[in-house]
Amino acid sequence: MLTYLVRRVLIMIPTLFVTSAIIFSVMALSPSDYFSNYAAEMQAQGEKVDNSRIDFMKKEYGLDKPPVERYFRWIGGFFVGDFGYSFEYQMPVSNVVGDRLYLTMLLSFTTIIFTWLVAFPIGIYSATHQYSWGDYGLTTLGLLGLAIPHFLLALLFLYFANVWFGISIGGLMDPKYFDQPMSWAKLQSILAHLWIPVIIIGTAGTGSMIRTIRANLLEELQKQYVTTARAKGLHPMRALMKYPFRMAMNFFISDIGSILPSIVSGAELVAIVLSLQTTGPLLVHALQSQDIYLAGSFLMFLATLTIVGVLISDIALAFLDPRIRLIGGTTK
Amino acid sequence: MRRMSLLFGLLALLLAACSAQAEIATPRETPYFEYDVGDGKLPPVALRLPLHPRIIDLPSMNRETGHPGGTWKMLMGDQRDLRMMTIYSYARLVVFDDKLNFVPDILESIQIEDDKVFTLHLREGHKWSDGQPFTTEDFRYYWEDVANNATLSPSGPSPSLLVRGKPPRVEIIDATTVRYSWDEPNPAFLPALAGSQPLFIFMPAHYLKQFNAKYADTAALDKLVKKARVMNWGSLHERMSRQYRCDNPDLPTLDPWRNRTSAPAELFVFERNPYFHRVDQTGQQLPYLDRVTLSLGTTSLIPAKTASGDSTLQARYLGFEDYTFLKQNEDLNHYKVNLWENGQGSFAALMPNLNAKDPVWQRLLRDVRFRRALSLGINRHDINQALFFGLARESADTVLPQSPLFKETYAKAWSTYDPAAANKLLDEAGLDKRGSDGFRLLPDGRRADLIVETAGDVAEYVDILELVGDDWAKIGLRAFTHPAHRDVFRKRILDGDTIMSIGSGIDNGNPTSAIEPDDLAPMHESQFQWPRWGLYQESDGHEGDAVDVPEAAQLVDLYRAWRRSTNKAQRQDIWGKMLSINSDQVFSIGIINGTKQPVVISDQMRNVPVDALYAFDPSGFFGIYMPDTFWLANAPGG
């Protein structure tokens, strides 16, 4: 187990290195850069741009240096906690991302819990009551959530939340709380706004999770050992939860790898439509305006979380399912 | 002795400023500051104002005298939009009044001799927003330690300060008098000072010296540089001193509101500047509004949020297509939607790229007959009816009727729908061969399909091109739209890969002869009809190509002549010549102007004009209408 862990952790280093190189080269391939982009946007409005000023800025921020040098400077900074400099915000990347991280995590945790709370009972119910009206009804509902595009749902919710409940459009709180420290009123405002994105983002995850739980559980329920357990008079609930359900959880555990990054990045599209103060819109905007260190460091962060998440799910799977062994090597 | 006798028209400003001071009322304390004044944190209003504040006589402007208080809520896209506050605030050394005359604003007066010698008189006792005196030291600091410092300005002072490459002599006469003089006239000086994006020739020296290696203690400066994680003191100074972008809450300002929020934030709060230099005729210090808040969010949500009453006064990020929707919610959310007129020479203009790389296309695009034919082949009336309910104006790309330089002939030149004449011109231009499907062929046998590129940011452009394509099909040409990301779009044009693009026409559709005519000549890289010629001028011939079309070269000469001009008659003459060359040569094919911009105004908001021109230059969107005189009825403290 220990050698396996060490090997897994060591493999993460070249993986991250290759990832960072790919991220940086994709961004460096772009024909222009943040400052030219900024100048273009200003000119589109009629503003004059002093080109020598743009060149001055590029030089100040090291954009005149060869890409390889910029890459190593950027990646080197990671070891001392320096994630580069955001051109857009004129401050170190860590300061920019910091504030938004908490709201994003709040939103994502709530969404994940919501998904679980809805998907597990429904999944188990539809598996145990296969082909019943309840099964059809609930699965259809889940599939609807999966099928309707997020942004469309978001727009509908925006409209009705405003018209029916008078909730200000978009955002995770009323604008008047933006610059205030956390208070009871601010928390209330956040909670009043939070349910909209939670339901929107949650519905799709719910739909697919119901289907998977149902399918996996059904497969287990057909097996001999379940029939035997029931025949021997084991309580139906225990006969369900003790073995079949545990087996059906494998997919869920292996999914943790993708849950970790999604806690931080959330659903970008919905966040943009709803104008949420999460990290998603920040990333998309940074990519659009070619704020390369902000975008790059963010992507690196997500890559790291994915790799760590996969590691966690591997370990958890080993504990959950004794059939999975961590000792590698080929067996004949 | 300097010759002080011949002072031309602009000197009248001095007299106007003096006469206004006669009727000064006793300044009244602003409720917002009463507490701080009582506490001794702030001096009373009489001591905060300059000795001679600028008095705004509201009744004479047909405006109501207001009450102080309230918040102007606004919706914006991102942090860069903070600069809108500098544009909207419109406090400048010299400003344009609503008739586009120059009026001293931050300056008490200005003396001008032959457009060569400009003597600027500051208001005695004028203070920065942090209470420190605003003096000629701030001008000296900018000139000596910023504009002529190799680290901070590697390419030297701004072009508007150079006459034939020569900088001015800057003399500090006393604490409130500074003189800029050139050997030859510099008509570009005043428009640059009064611009929406002004030329700042002063900076808060007392604040910025701590970031300047010449004045600051080396160890302390090093610490600041490290803390901000920038490369050197130059970048730090640059970052802390951006007066236009106004993203540094510590940077003292002379604007009516000052930023109180450090980035990054979702809501930026601007608070009234206690030392602002304008008062109304009753002695109340302006601005009336205590605060301006900018809440940042997704731009596509702004029309919806505005319609739900989230903004007190909003025009940015609203388009004509939002009008009916906004109008629907007027009563429900207590606001009015007014339609202002867009101030560009053309809302949509087709720009034939005279610098196209393809030799066959280049020859054709440079043929004036081809450009005229394209213009004659557009049915502008139908476009106006179909897309703008007939509210816009069918016109070539030229100045608007509001401008004193306007002539009917400019707007009408080659802009009436005449497919027969267009067909004839196209035949003459060498497009007389047609393919089997009836569409015209280029001289080398390729089909003459026009691919029109757009930056994809204005939805109406695609609709307009759809209609233009139908019209052009009738004269044997086909048009295709190709949207691209703005970066790619601009790069393709500059590289000559694009043969035609669509964008807005002349930026300033309401100029006077005192405004630089650089929109009308190849002077900038950002002009899509001749980007490489513009780049050549901008880079002093280091990049781009020299102008090699006689008419365009003539425009460059005329622009240069304007920069050397000494009086209004000359300038008017030059503007006239440049406008008529442009309309005769159809360098950009204007389709429609005078389109409408929805402006959403809360029912409580007073003094906002009902009907006005909406443009970046010269009016700074709201700036020229003086948002510091806008006020809210029923505002707390009002």
JSON list of N, CA and C in Angstrom, two decimals, chain B residues 16-28 45-57 103-109 121-127 274-287 626 628:
[
{"chain": "B", "resi": 16, "resn": "ALA", "atom": "N", "xyz": [-15.71, 85.80, -19.06]},
{"chain": "B", "resi": 16, "resn": "ALA", "atom": "CA", "xyz": [-16.90, 85.07, -18.62]},
{"chain": "B", "resi": 16, "resn": "ALA", "atom": "C", "xyz": [-16.69, 84.55, -17.20]},
{"chain": "B", "resi": 17, "resn": "ALA", "atom": "N", "xyz": [-15.50, 84.03, -16.94]},
{"chain": "B", "resi": 17, "resn": "ALA", "atom": "CA", "xyz": [-15.22, 83.47, -15.63]},
{"chain": "B", "resi": 17, "resn": "ALA", "atom": "C", "xyz": [-15.25, 84.54, -14.56]},
{"chain": "B", "resi": 18, "resn": "CYS", "atom": "N", "xyz": [-14.73, 85.74, -14.90]},
{"chain": "B", "resi": 18, "resn": "CYS", "atom": "CA", "xyz": [-14.68, 86.82, -13.92]},
{"chain": "B", "resi": 18, "resn": "CYS", "atom": "C", "xyz": [-16.07, 87.31, -13.55]},
{"chain": "B", "resi": 19, "resn": "SER", "atom": "N", "xyz": [-16.93, 87.46, -14.57]},
{"chain": "B", "resi": 19, "resn": "SER", "atom": "CA", "xyz": [-18.25, 88.02, -14.31]},
{"chain": "B", "resi": 19, "resn": "SER", "atom": "C", "xyz": [-19.06, 87.07, -13.43]},
{"chain": "B", "resi": 20, "resn": "ALA", "atom": "N", "xyz": [-18.81, 85.75, -13.57]},
{"chain": "B", "resi": 20, "resn": "ALA", "atom": "CA", "xyz": [-19.57, 84.79, -12.78]},
{"chain": "B", "resi": 20, "resn": "ALA", "atom": "C", "xyz": [-19.27, 84.91, -11.30]},
{"chain": "B", "resi": 21, "resn": "GLN", "atom": "N", "xyz": [-18.05, 85.35, -10.99]},
{"chain": "B", "resi": 21, "resn": "GLN", "atom": "CA", "xyz": [-17.66, 85.41, -9.59]},
{"chain": "B", "resi": 21, "resn": "GLN", "atom": "C", "xyz": [-18.38, 86.50, -8.80]},
{"chain": "B", "resi": 22, "resn": "ALA", "atom": "N", "xyz": [-18.98, 87.42, -9.53]},
{"chain": "B", "resi": 22, "resn": "ALA", "atom": "CA", "xyz": [-19.62, 88.54, -8.85]},
{"chain": "B", "resi": 22, "resn": "ALA", "atom": "C", "xyz": [-20.75, 88.07, -7.95]},
{"chain": "B", "resi": 23, "resn": "GLU", "atom": "N", "xyz": [-21.52, 87.09, -8.43]},
{"chain": "B", "resi": 23, "resn": "GLU", "atom": "CA", "xyz": [-22.75, 86.73, -7.72]},
{"chain": "B", "resi": 23, "resn": "GLU", "atom": "C", "xyz": [-22.56, 85.54, -6.78]},
{"chain": "B", "resi": 24, "resn": "ILE", "atom": "N", "xyz": [-21.41, 85.43, -6.16]},
{"chain": "B", "resi": 24, "resn": "ILE", "atom": "CA", "xyz": [-21.14, 84.27, -5.31]},
{"chain": "B", "resi": 24, "resn": "ILE", "atom": "C", "xyz": [-22.04, 84.26, -4.07]},
{"chain": "B", "resi": 25, "resn": "ALA", "atom": "N", "xyz": [-22.64, 83.12, -3.81]},
{"chain": "B", "resi": 25, "resn": "ALA", "atom": "CA", "xyz": [-23.48, 82.97, -2.62]},
{"chain": "B", "resi": 25, "resn": "ALA", "atom": "C", "xyz": [-22.65, 82.34, -1.52]},
{"chain": "B", "resi": 26, "resn": "THR", "atom": "N", "xyz": [-23.08, 82.50, -0.29]},
{"chain": "B", "resi": 26, "resn": "THR", "atom": "CA", "xyz": [-22.35, 81.89, 0.82]},
{"chain": "B", "resi": 26, "resn": "THR", "atom": "C", "xyz": [-22.46, 80.38, 0.69]},
{"chain": "B", "resi": 27, "resn": "PRO", "atom": "N", "xyz": [-21.34, 79.67, 0.73]},
{"chain": "B", "resi": 27, "resn": "PRO", "atom": "CA", "xyz": [-21.41, 78.22, 0.58]},
{"chain": "B", "resi": 27, "resn": "PRO", "atom": "C", "xyz": [-22.15, 77.58, 1.75]},
{"chain": "B", "resi": 28, "resn": "ARG", "atom": "N", "xyz": [-22.97, 76.58, 1.45]},
{"chain": "B", "resi": 28, "resn": "ARG", "atom": "CA", "xyz": [-23.70, 75.87, 2.48]},
{"chain": "B", "resi": 28, "resn": "ARG", "atom": "C", "xyz": [-23.11, 74.48, 2.68]},
{"chain": "B", "resi": 45, "resn": "VAL", "atom": "N", "xyz": [-17.12, 73.76, 4.69]},
{"chain": "B", "resi": 45, "resn": "VAL", "atom": "CA", "xyz": [-17.18, 73.84, 3.23]},
{"chain": "B", "resi": 45, "resn": "VAL", "atom": "C", "xyz": [-16.48, 75.10, 2.69]},
{"chain": "B", "resi": 46, "resn": "ALA", "atom": "N", "xyz": [-16.60, 76.22, 3.40]},
{"chain": "B", "resi": 46, "resn": "ALA", "atom": "CA", "xyz": [-16.00, 77.46, 2.89]},
{"chain": "B", "resi": 46, "resn": "ALA", "atom": "C", "xyz": [-14.49, 77.31, 2.77]},
{"chain": "B", "resi": 47, "resn": "LEU", "atom": "N", "xyz": [-13.90, 76.51, 3.65]},
{"chain": "B", "resi": 47, "resn": "LEU", "atom": "CA", "xyz": [-12.45, 76.32, 3.59]},
{"chain": "B", "resi": 47, "resn": "LEU", "atom": "C", "xyz": [-12.06, 75.21, 2.62]},
{"chain": "B", "resi": 48, "resn": "ARG", "atom": "N", "xyz": [-13.02, 74.38, 2.28]},
{"chain": "B", "resi": 48, "resn": "ARG", "atom": "CA", "xyz": [-12.71, 73.29, 1.36]},
{"chain": "B", "resi": 48, "resn": "ARG", "atom": "C", "xyz": [-12.74, 73.76, -0.09]},
{"chain": "B", "resi": 49, "resn": "LEU", "atom": "N", "xyz": [-13.62, 74.70, -0.36]},
{"chain": "B", "resi": 49, "resn": "LEU", "atom": "CA", "xyz": [-13.76, 75.19, -1.73]},
{"chain": "B", "resi": 49, "resn": "LEU", "atom": "C", "xyz": [-12.58, 76.10, -2.09]},
{"chain": "B", "resi": 50, "resn": "PRO", "atom": "N", "xyz": [-12.25, 76.18, -3.38]},
{"chain": "B", "resi": 50, "resn": "PRO", "atom": "CA", "xyz": [-11.26, 77.18, -3.78]},
{"chain": "B", "resi": 50, "resn": "PRO", "atom": "C", "xyz": [-11.80, 78.58, -3.51]},
{"chain": "B", "resi": 51, "resn": "LEU", "atom": "N", "xyz": [-10.91, 79.55, -3.51]},
{"chain": "B", "resi": 51, "resn": "LEU", "atom": "CA", "xyz": [-11.32, 80.93, -3.23]},
{"chain": "B", "resi": 51, "resn": "LEU", "atom": "C", "xyz": [-12.43, 81.37, -4.19]},
{"chain": "B", "resi": 52, "resn": "HIS", "atom": "N", "xyz": [-12.24, 81.02, -5.46]},
{"chain": "B", "resi": 52, "resn": "HIS", "atom": "CA", "xyz": [-13.27, 81.30, -6.45]},
{"chain": "B", "resi": 52, "resn": "HIS", "atom": "C", "xyz": [-13.74, 79.99, -7.05]},
{"chain": "B", "resi": 53, "resn": "PRO", "atom": "N", "xyz": [-14.74, 79.36, -6.45]},
{"chain": "B", "resi": 53, "resn": "PRO", "atom": "CA", "xyz": [-15.22, 78.10, -7.04]},
{"chain": "B", "resi": 53, "resn": "PRO", "atom": "C", "xyz": [-15.89, 78.36, -8.38]},
{"chain": "B", "resi": 54, "resn": "ARG", "atom": "N", "xyz": [-16.07, 77.31, -9.17]},
{"chain": "B", "resi": 54, "resn": "ARG", "atom": "CA", "xyz": [-16.81, 77.50, -10.42]},
{"chain": "B", "resi": 54, "resn": "ARG", "atom": "C", "xyz": [-18.30, 77.46, -10.09]},
{"chain": "B", "resi": 55, "resn": "ILE", "atom": "N", "xyz": [-19.00, 78.54, -10.44]},
{"chain": "B", "resi": 55, "resn": "ILE", "atom": "CA", "xyz": [-20.42, 78.61, -10.09]},
{"chain": "B", "resi": 55, "resn": "ILE", "atom": "C", "xyz": [-21.25, 78.14, -11.27]},
{"chain": "B", "resi": 56, "resn": "ILE", "atom": "N", "xyz": [-22.07, 77.14, -11.03]},
{"chain": "B", "resi": 56, "resn": "ILE", "atom": "CA", "xyz": [-22.93, 76.62, -12.08]},
{"chain": "B", "resi": 56, "resn": "ILE", "atom": "C", "xyz": [-24.31, 77.23, -11.86]},
{"chain": "B", "resi": 57, "resn": "ASP", "atom": "N", "xyz": [-24.74, 78.07, -12.79]},
{"chain": "B", "resi": 57, "resn": "ASP", "atom": "CA", "xyz": [-26.03, 78.73, -12.66]},
{"chain": "B", "resi": 57, "resn": "ASP", "atom": "C", "xyz": [-27.09, 77.85, -13.31]},
{"chain": "B", "resi": 103, "resn": "VAL", "atom": "N", "xyz": [-14.49, 76.10, -22.15]},
{"chain": "B", "resi": 103, "resn": "VAL", "atom": "CA", "xyz": [-14.78, 76.87, -20.95]},
{"chain": "B", "resi": 103, "resn": "VAL", "atom": "C", "xyz": [-13.80, 76.40, -19.87]},
{"chain": "B", "resi": 104, "resn": "PRO", "atom": "N", "xyz": [-13.16, 77.32, -19.13]},
{"chain": "B", "resi": 104, "resn": "PRO", "atom": "CA", "xyz": [-12.28, 76.86, -18.07]},
{"chain": "B", "resi": 104, "resn": "PRO", "atom": "C", "xyz": [-13.09, 76.20, -16.95]},
{"chain": "B", "resi": 105, "resn": "ASP", "atom": "N", "xyz": [-12.57, 75.11, -16.41]},
{"chain": "B", "resi": 105, "resn": "ASP", "atom": "CA", "xyz": [-13.33, 74.39, -15.39]},
{"chain": "B", "resi": 105, "resn": "ASP", "atom": "C", "xyz": [-12.47, 74.24, -14.13]},
{"chain": "B", "resi": 106, "resn": "ILE", "atom": "N", "xyz": [-11.48, 73.35, -14.17]},
{"chain": "B", "resi": 106, "resn": "ILE", "atom": "CA", "xyz": [-10.55, 73.27, -13.06]},
{"chain": "B", "resi": 106, "resn": "ILE", "atom": "C", "xyz": [-9.72, 74.55, -13.05]},
{"chain": "B", "resi": 107, "resn": "LEU", "atom": "N", "xyz": [-9.38, 75.03, -14.24]},
{"chain": "B", "resi": 107, "resn": "LEU", "atom": "CA", "xyz": [-8.67, 76.31, -14.33]},
{"chain": "B", "resi": 107, "resn": "LEU", "atom": "C", "xyz": [-9.64, 77.43, -14.03]},
{"chain": "B", "resi": 108, "resn": "GLU", "atom": "N", "xyz": [-9.09, 78.50, -13.43]},
{"chain": "B", "resi": 108, "resn": "GLU", "atom": "CA", "xyz": [-9.95, 79.67, -13.24]},
{"chain": "B", "resi": 108, "resn": "GLU", "atom": "C", "xyz": [-10.07, 80.43, -14.56]},
{"chain": "B", "resi": 109, "resn": "SER", "atom": "N", "xyz": [-8.95, 80.47, -15.28]},
{"chain": "B", "resi": 109, "resn": "SER", "atom": "CA", "xyz": [-8.97, 81.12, -16.59]},
{"chain": "B", "resi": 109, "resn": "SER", "atom": "C", "xyz": [-7.77, 80.66, -17.39]},
{"chain": "B", "resi": 121, "resn": "HIS", "atom": "N", "xyz": [-4.24, 79.65, -15.45]},
{"chain": "B", "resi": 121, "resn": "HIS", "atom": "CA", "xyz": [-4.38, 80.18, -14.10]},
{"chain": "B", "resi": 121, "resn": "HIS", "atom": "C", "xyz": [-5.21, 79.23, -13.26]},
{"chain": "B", "resi": 122, "resn": "LEU", "atom": "N", "xyz": [-4.61, 78.67, -12.21]},
{"chain": "B", "resi": 122, "resn": "LEU", "atom": "CA", "xyz": [-5.36, 77.76, -11.34]},
{"chain": "B", "resi": 122, "resn": "LEU", "atom": "C", "xyz": [-6.21, 78.56, -10.37]},
{"chain": "B", "resi": 123, "resn": "ARG", "atom": "N", "xyz": [-7.15, 77.89, -9.74]},
{"chain": "B", "resi": 123, "resn": "ARG", "atom": "CA", "xyz": [-7.97, 78.54, -8.72]},
{"chain": "B", "resi": 123, "resn": "ARG", "atom": "C", "xyz": [-7.18, 78.55, -7.41]},
{"chain": "B", "resi": 124, "resn": "GLU", "atom": "N", "xyz": [-7.12, 79.69, -6.83]},
{"chain": "B", "resi": 124, "resn": "GLU", "atom": "CA", "xyz": [-6.40, 79.79, -5.57]},
{"chain": "B", "resi": 124, "resn": "GLU", "atom": "C", "xyz": [-7.13, 78.98, -4.50]},
{"chain": "B", "resi": 125, "resn": "GLY", "atom": "N", "xyz": [-6.38, 78.21, -3.73]},
{"chain": "B", "resi": 125, "resn": "GLY", "atom": "CA", "xyz": [-7.00, 77.43, -2.65]},
{"chain": "B", "resi": 125, "resn": "GLY", "atom": "C", "xyz": [-7.66, 76.15, -3.11]},
{"chain": "B", "resi": 126, "resn": "HIS", "atom": "N", "xyz": [-7.47, 75.77, -4.38]},
{"chain": "B", "resi": 126, "resn": "HIS", "atom": "CA", "xyz": [-8.06, 74.53, -4.88]},
{"chain": "B", "resi": 126, "resn": "HIS", "atom": "C", "xyz": [-7.29, 73.35, -4.28]},
{"chain": "B", "resi": 127, "resn": "LYS", "atom": "N", "xyz": [-8.03, 72.32, -3.84]},
{"chain": "B", "resi": 127, "resn": "LYS", "atom": "CA", "xyz": [-7.38, 71.19, -3.17]},
{"chain": "B", "resi": 127, "resn": "LYS", "atom": "C", "xyz": [-7.74, 69.86, -3.82]},
{"chain": "B", "resi": 274, "resn": "PRO", "atom": "N", "xyz": [-14.94, 65.88, -1.16]},
{"chain": "B", "resi": 274, "resn": "PRO", "atom": "CA", "xyz": [-15.28, 67.03, -0.29]},
{"chain": "B", "resi": 274, "resn": "PRO", "atom": "C", "xyz": [-14.65, 68.33, -0.78]},
{"chain": "B", "resi": 275, "resn": "TYR", "atom": "N", "xyz": [-13.69, 68.22, -1.69]},
{"chain": "B", "resi": 275, "resn": "TYR", "atom": "CA", "xyz": [-12.98, 69.43, -2.13]},
{"chain": "B", "resi": 275, "resn": "TYR", "atom": "C", "xyz": [-13.33, 69.80, -3.56]},
{"chain": "B", "resi": 276, "resn": "PHE", "atom": "N", "xyz": [-14.43, 69.26, -4.11]},
{"chain": "B", "resi": 276, "resn": "PHE", "atom": "CA", "xyz": [-14.79, 69.54, -5.50]},
{"chain": "B", "resi": 276, "resn": "PHE", "atom": "C", "xyz": [-15.02, 71.04, -5.69]},
{"chain": "B", "resi": 277, "resn": "HIS", "atom": "N", "xyz": [-14.62, 71.52, -6.87]},
{"chain": "B", "resi": 277, "resn": "HIS", "atom": "CA", "xyz": [-14.51, 72.97, -7.05]},
{"chain": "B", "resi": 277, "resn": "HIS", "atom": "C", "xyz": [-15.75, 73.64, -7.62]},
{"chain": "B", "resi": 278, "resn": "ARG", "atom": "N", "xyz": [-16.87, 72.92, -7.78]},
{"chain": "B", "resi": 278, "resn": "ARG", "atom": "CA", "xyz": [-18.05, 73.57, -8.35]},
{"chain": "B", "resi": 278, "resn": "ARG", "atom": "C", "xyz": [-19.13, 73.72, -7.28]},
{"chain": "B", "resi": 279, "resn": "VAL", "atom": "N", "xyz": [-19.86, 74.84, -7.35]},
{"chain": "B", "resi": 279, "resn": "VAL", "atom": "CA", "xyz": [-21.03, 75.03, -6.50]},
{"chain": "B", "resi": 279, "resn": "VAL", "atom": "C", "xyz": [-22.20, 75.47, -7.38]},
{"chain": "B", "resi": 280, "resn": "ASP", "atom": "N", "xyz": [-23.42, 75.25, -6.89]},
{"chain": "B", "resi": 280, "resn": "ASP", "atom": "CA", "xyz": [-24.54, 75.79, -7.66]},
{"chain": "B", "resi": 280, "resn": "ASP", "atom": "C", "xyz": [-24.75, 77.25, -7.26]},
{"chain": "B", "resi": 281, "resn": "GLN", "atom": "N", "xyz": [-25.72, 77.92, -7.89]},
{"chain": "B", "resi": 281, "resn": "GLN", "atom": "CA", "xyz": [-25.86, 79.36, -7.69]},
{"chain": "B", "resi": 281, "resn": "GLN", "atom": "C", "xyz": [-26.35, 79.69, -6.28]},
{"chain": "B", "resi": 282, "resn": "THR", "atom": "N", "xyz": [-26.85, 78.67, -5.53]},
{"chain": "B", "resi": 282, "resn": "THR", "atom": "CA", "xyz": [-27.30, 78.95, -4.17]},
{"chain": "B", "resi": 282, "resn": "THR", "atom": "C", "xyz": [-26.21, 78.66, -3.15]},
{"chain": "B", "resi": 283, "resn": "GLY", "atom": "N", "xyz": [-25.05, 78.25, -3.61]},
{"chain": "B", "resi": 283, "resn": "GLY", "atom": "CA", "xyz": [-23.95, 78.00, -2.69]},
{"chain": "B", "resi": 283, "resn": "GLY", "atom": "C", "xyz": [-23.84, 76.57, -2.20]},
{"chain": "B", "resi": 284, "resn": "GLN", "atom": "N", "xyz": [-24.62, 75.66, -2.79]},
{"chain": "B", "resi": 284, "resn": "GLN", "atom": "CA", "xyz": [-24.47, 74.25, -2.42]},
{"chain": "B", "resi": 284, "resn": "GLN", "atom": "C", "xyz": [-23.32, 73.66, -3.23]},
{"chain": "B", "resi": 285, "resn": "GLN", "atom": "N", "xyz": [-22.44, 72.94, -2.51]},
{"chain": "B", "resi": 285, "resn": "GLN", "atom": "CA", "xyz": [-21.33, 72.34, -3.22]},
{"chain": "B", "resi": 285, "resn": "GLN", "atom": "C", "xyz": [-21.83, 71.17, -4.06]},
{"chain": "B", "resi": 286, "resn": "LEU", "atom": "N", "xyz": [-21.32, 71.09, -5.26]},
{"chain": "B", "resi": 286, "resn": "LEU", "atom": "CA", "xyz": [-21.65, 69.97, -6.13]},
{"chain": "B", "resi": 286, "resn": "LEU", "atom": "C", "xyz": [-20.65, 68.85, -5.87]},
{"chain": "B", "resi": 287, "resn": "PRO", "atom": "N", "xyz": [-20.87, 67.63, -6.25]},
{"chain": "B", "resi": 287, "resn": "PRO", "atom": "CA", "xyz": [-22.06, 67.12, -6.90]},
{"chain": "B", "resi": 287, "resn": "PRO", "atom": "C", "xyz": [-23.21, 67.01, -5.91]},
{"chain": "B", "resi": 626, "resn": "MET", "atom": "N", "xyz": [-23.04, 67.21, -17.41]},
{"chain": "B", "resi": 626, "resn": "MET", "atom": "CA", "xyz": [-22.71, 67.50, -16.01]},
{"chain": "B", "resi": 626, "resn": "MET", "atom": "C", "xyz": [-23.46, 66.63, -15.00]},
{"chain": "B", "resi": 628, "resn": "ASP", "atom": "N", "xyz": [-22.71, 65.97, -12.19]},
{"chain": "B", "resi": 628, "resn": "ASP", "atom": "CA", "xyz": [-22.63, 66.52, -10.83]},
{"chain": "B", "resi": 628, "resn": "ASP", "atom": "C", "xyz": [-23.84, 67.40, -10.53]}
]
